[in-house]
Amino acid sequence: MRVSVDVKHKPKFDKVSAQYRQQAKDAVSAGCFRIQGIARTEILSGTKTGRIYKRGSESHQASAAGEYPASDFGNLANNINVQIKAGGLSGTVESKANYSSMLEYGTSKMAARPFMQPSAERARPFIRQKFRDLKAK
């Protein structure tokens, strides 16, 4: 299953000049990559407070419910991809790891370890500022 977050421009930008259009494309792209960066960073190096256990000779600290997922081998972080749609005025940040939705939303046996929605929420002020900064050059 896949989990994704979309970043789209507002329709009021449809009638703007080419220079505004390019700036809007840049804002969409920057916003998508900001979401991806937050998610990857938190998964790979964010604070975890779950249980510690051994797997072979290696110790691993799991994530607790509500935290970004803990990384074992980097598969989840490496499968968070950005796709900018044709035209450049919308984009998707998507986690393609087959267990993404189980982590994001939880299961009957495991509480959620959301990572896409919290990353999008943390990136929201950055994205809004990018669109506020659109101006003629």
PDB file of C-alpha atoms in Angstrom:
ATOM      1  CA  MET A   1       0.000   0.000   0.000  1.00  0.00           C
ATOM      2  CA  ARG A   2       1.053   3.554  -0.573  1.00  0.00           C
ATOM      3  CA  VAL A   3       0.757   6.671   1.532  1.00  0.00           C
ATOM      4  CA  SER A   4       0.974  10.025  -0.200  1.00  0.00           C
ATOM      5  CA  VAL A   5       0.693  13.755   0.426  1.00  0.00           C
ATOM      6  CA  ASP A   6      -0.159  16.208  -2.379  1.00  0.00           C
ATOM      7  CA  VAL A   7       1.035  19.791  -2.711  1.00  0.00           C
ATOM      8  CA  LYS A   8      -1.056  21.841  -5.149  1.00  0.00           C
ATOM      9  CA  HIS A   9      -1.214  25.465  -6.176  1.00  0.00           C
ATOM     10  CA  LYS A  10      -4.399  27.428  -5.683  1.00  0.00           C
ATOM     11  CA  PRO A  11      -6.533  28.169  -8.755  1.00  0.00           C
ATOM     12  CA  LYS A  12      -5.898  31.902  -8.402  1.00  0.00           C
ATOM     13  CA  PHE A  13      -2.405  31.219  -9.805  1.00  0.00           C
ATOM     14  CA  ASP A  14      -3.827  29.890 -13.093  1.00  0.00           C
ATOM     15  CA  LYS A  15      -4.030  33.352 -14.681  1.00  0.00           C
ATOM     16  CA  VAL A  16      -0.636  34.684 -13.732  1.00  0.00           C
ATOM     17  CA  SER A  17       2.286  35.487 -15.967  1.00  0.00           C
ATOM     18  CA  ALA A  18       4.991  33.034 -16.968  1.00  0.00           C
ATOM     19  CA  GLN A  19       7.366  34.331 -14.311  1.00  0.00           C
ATOM     20  CA  TYR A  20       4.787  33.775 -11.578  1.00  0.00           C
ATOM     21  CA  ARG A  21       4.027  30.350 -13.022  1.00  0.00           C
ATOM     22  CA  GLN A  22       7.703  29.359 -12.781  1.00  0.00           C
ATOM     23  CA  GLN A  23       7.894  30.629  -9.205  1.00  0.00           C
ATOM     24  CA  ALA A  24       4.760  28.635  -8.349  1.00  0.00           C
ATOM     25  CA  LYS A  25       6.344  25.520  -9.879  1.00  0.00           C
ATOM     26  CA  ASP A  26       9.453  26.138  -7.799  1.00  0.00           C
ATOM     27  CA  ALA A  27       7.311  26.553  -4.668  1.00  0.00           C
ATOM     28  CA  VAL A  28       5.498  23.259  -5.321  1.00  0.00           C
ATOM     29  CA  SER A  29       8.784  21.455  -5.910  1.00  0.00           C
ATOM     30  CA  ALA A  30      10.449  22.974  -2.837  1.00  0.00           C
ATOM     31  CA  GLY A  31       7.428  22.073  -0.710  1.00  0.00           C
ATOM     32  CA  CYS A  32       7.404  18.462  -1.848  1.00  0.00           C
ATOM     33  CA  PHE A  33      11.119  18.053  -1.271  1.00  0.00           C
ATOM     34  CA  ARG A  34      10.801  19.687   2.169  1.00  0.00           C
ATOM     35  CA  ILE A  35       8.166  17.102   3.163  1.00  0.00           C
ATOM     36  CA  GLN A  36      10.370  14.285   1.872  1.00  0.00           C
ATOM     37  CA  GLY A  37      13.396  15.644   3.726  1.00  0.00           C
ATOM     38  CA  ILE A  38      11.579  15.959   7.042  1.00  0.00           C
ATOM     39  CA  ALA A  39      10.186  12.429   6.783  1.00  0.00           C
ATOM     40  CA  ARG A  40      13.539  10.883   5.851  1.00  0.00           C
ATOM     41  CA  THR A  41      15.457  12.768   8.538  1.00  0.00           C
ATOM     42  CA  GLU A  42      13.010  11.873  11.309  1.00  0.00           C
ATOM     43  CA  ILE A  43      12.852   8.211  10.296  1.00  0.00           C
ATOM     44  CA  LEU A  44      16.628   7.828  10.034  1.00  0.00           C
ATOM     45  CA  SER A  45      17.769   9.937  12.978  1.00  0.00           C
ATOM     46  CA  GLY A  46      14.819  11.212  14.990  1.00  0.00           C
ATOM     47  CA  THR A  47      14.428  10.475  18.697  1.00  0.00           C
ATOM     48  CA  LYS A  48      12.958   7.057  19.480  1.00  0.00           C
ATOM     49  CA  THR A  49      11.707   5.943  22.888  1.00  0.00           C
ATOM     50  CA  GLY A  50      10.409   2.437  22.175  1.00  0.00           C
ATOM     51  CA  ARG A  51      11.803  -0.786  23.510  1.00  0.00           C
ATOM     52  CA  ILE A  52      15.391  -1.850  22.906  1.00  0.00           C
ATOM     53  CA  TYR A  53      16.002  -5.369  21.707  1.00  0.00           C
ATOM     54  CA  LYS A  54      18.777  -7.413  20.141  1.00  0.00           C
ATOM     55  CA  ARG A  55      18.687  -8.813  16.663  1.00  0.00           C
ATOM     56  CA  GLY A  56      21.683 -11.080  16.435  1.00  0.00           C
ATOM     57  CA  SER A  57      24.566  -9.100  17.873  1.00  0.00           C
ATOM     58  CA  GLU A  58      23.014  -5.717  17.056  1.00  0.00           C
ATOM     59  CA  SER A  59      20.811  -3.645  19.378  1.00  0.00           C
ATOM     60  CA  HIS A  60      17.837  -1.799  17.932  1.00  0.00           C
ATOM     61  CA  GLN A  61      15.595   0.829  19.514  1.00  0.00           C
ATOM     62  CA  ALA A  62      12.050   0.692  18.227  1.00  0.00           C
ATOM     63  CA  SER A  63       9.765   3.672  17.944  1.00  0.00           C
ATOM     64  CA  ALA A  64       6.943   4.163  20.415  1.00  0.00           C
ATOM     65  CA  ALA A  65       3.347   4.730  19.366  1.00  0.00           C
ATOM     66  CA  GLY A  66       2.926   8.164  17.793  1.00  0.00           C
ATOM     67  CA  GLU A  67       6.622   8.624  16.986  1.00  0.00           C
ATOM     68  CA  TYR A  68       8.165   8.578  13.543  1.00  0.00           C
ATOM     69  CA  PRO A  69       9.029   4.947  12.711  1.00  0.00           C
ATOM     70  CA  ALA A  70      12.476   3.693  13.668  1.00  0.00           C
ATOM     71  CA  SER A  71      14.674   2.644  10.757  1.00  0.00           C
ATOM     72  CA  ASP A  72      16.241  -0.786  10.525  1.00  0.00           C
ATOM     73  CA  PHE A  73      17.793  -0.811   7.074  1.00  0.00           C
ATOM     74  CA  GLY A  74      16.596   2.469   5.539  1.00  0.00           C
ATOM     75  CA  ASN A  75      13.981   0.894   3.270  1.00  0.00           C
ATOM     76  CA  LEU A  76      11.125   3.124   4.437  1.00  0.00           C
ATOM     77  CA  ALA A  77      13.138   6.343   4.140  1.00  0.00           C
ATOM     78  CA  ASN A  78      14.572   5.338   0.758  1.00  0.00           C
ATOM     79  CA  ASN A  79      11.098   4.649  -0.617  1.00  0.00           C
ATOM     80  CA  ILE A  80       9.721   8.134   0.052  1.00  0.00           C
ATOM     81  CA  ASN A  81       9.627   9.695  -3.394  1.00  0.00           C
ATOM     82  CA  VAL A  82       8.603  13.006  -4.928  1.00  0.00           C
ATOM     83  CA  GLN A  83       6.726  13.183  -8.204  1.00  0.00           C
ATOM     84  CA  ILE A  84       6.012  16.578  -9.729  1.00  0.00           C
ATOM     85  CA  LYS A  85       2.974  16.370 -11.992  1.00  0.00           C
ATOM     86  CA  ALA A  86       2.970  17.480 -15.622  1.00  0.00           C
ATOM     87  CA  GLY A  87       2.877  21.251 -15.725  1.00  0.00           C
ATOM     88  CA  GLY A  88       4.709  21.477 -12.407  1.00  0.00           C
ATOM     89  CA  LEU A  89       1.880  23.042 -10.407  1.00  0.00           C
ATOM     90  CA  SER A  90       1.176  20.015  -8.233  1.00  0.00           C
ATOM     91  CA  GLY A  91       3.264  17.256  -6.791  1.00  0.00           C
ATOM     92  CA  THR A  92       3.008  14.153  -4.681  1.00  0.00           C
ATOM     93  CA  VAL A  93       5.223  12.869  -1.898  1.00  0.00           C
ATOM     94  CA  GLU A  94       4.643   9.156  -1.654  1.00  0.00           C
ATOM     95  CA  SER A  95       5.954   6.325   0.460  1.00  0.00           C
ATOM     96  CA  LYS A  96       6.089   3.215  -1.686  1.00  0.00           C
ATOM     97  CA  ALA A  97       7.259   0.759   0.967  1.00  0.00           C
ATOM     98  CA  ASN A  98       4.639  -1.988   1.144  1.00  0.00           C
ATOM     99  CA  TYR A  99       4.162  -1.476   4.900  1.00  0.00           C
ATOM    100  CA  SER A 100       3.799   2.328   4.796  1.00  0.00           C
ATOM    101  CA  SER A 101       0.079   2.412   5.497  1.00  0.00           C
ATOM    102  CA  MET A 102       0.443   0.041   8.453  1.00  0.00           C
ATOM    103  CA  LEU A 103       2.932   2.423  10.037  1.00  0.00           C
ATOM    104  CA  GLU A 104       1.034   5.601   9.131  1.00  0.00           C
ATOM    105  CA  TYR A 105      -2.371   4.424  10.344  1.00  0.00           C
ATOM    106  CA  GLY A 106      -1.592   1.492  12.645  1.00  0.00           C
ATOM    107  CA  THR A 107      -3.159  -1.954  12.677  1.00  0.00           C
ATOM    108  CA  SER A 108      -5.312  -3.911  15.081  1.00  0.00           C
ATOM    109  CA  LYS A 109      -2.075  -5.097  16.749  1.00  0.00           C
ATOM    110  CA  MET A 110       0.128  -1.992  16.492  1.00  0.00           C
ATOM    111  CA  ALA A 111      -0.498   1.673  17.201  1.00  0.00           C
ATOM    112  CA  ALA A 112       0.287   4.131  14.414  1.00  0.00           C
ATOM    113  CA  ARG A 113       3.752   5.532  13.808  1.00  0.00           C
ATOM    114  CA  PRO A 114       2.708   8.338  11.447  1.00  0.00           C
ATOM    115  CA  PHE A 115       5.386   9.893   9.281  1.00  0.00           C
ATOM    116  CA  MET A 116       3.813  11.385   6.144  1.00  0.00           C
ATOM    117  CA  GLN A 117       1.083  13.538   7.677  1.00  0.00           C
ATOM    118  CA  PRO A 118       3.301  14.940  10.461  1.00  0.00           C
ATOM    119  CA  SER A 119       5.974  15.762   7.866  1.00  0.00           C
ATOM    120  CA  ALA A 120       3.429  17.569   5.707  1.00  0.00           C
ATOM    121  CA  GLU A 121       2.166  19.512   8.732  1.00  0.00           C
ATOM    122  CA  ARG A 122       5.693  20.530   9.705  1.00  0.00           C
ATOM    123  CA  ALA A 123       6.373  21.680   6.130  1.00  0.00           C
ATOM    124  CA  ARG A 124       3.107  23.648   5.865  1.00  0.00           C
ATOM    125  CA  PRO A 125       4.508  27.030   7.089  1.00  0.00           C
ATOM    126  CA  PHE A 126       7.462  26.719   4.687  1.00  0.00           C
ATOM    127  CA  ILE A 127       5.147  25.937   1.751  1.00  0.00           C
ATOM    128  CA  ARG A 128       2.774  28.776   2.595  1.00  0.00           C
ATOM    129  CA  GLN A 129       5.674  31.212   2.819  1.00  0.00           C
ATOM    130  CA  LYS A 130       6.960  30.086  -0.581  1.00  0.00           C
ATOM    131  CA  PHE A 131       3.583  30.971  -2.114  1.00  0.00           C
ATOM    132  CA  ARG A 132       3.408  34.277  -0.217  1.00  0.00           C
ATOM    133  CA  ASP A 133       6.801  35.171  -1.643  1.00  0.00           C
ATOM    134  CA  LEU A 134       5.688  34.932  -5.276  1.00  0.00           C
ATOM    135  CA  LYS A 135       6.415  38.206  -6.993  1.00  0.00           C
ATOM    136  CA  ALA A 136       7.255  39.702 -10.350  1.00  0.00           C
ATOM    137  CA  LYS A 137      10.906  40.037 -11.185  1.00  0.00           C
TER     138      LYS A 137
END
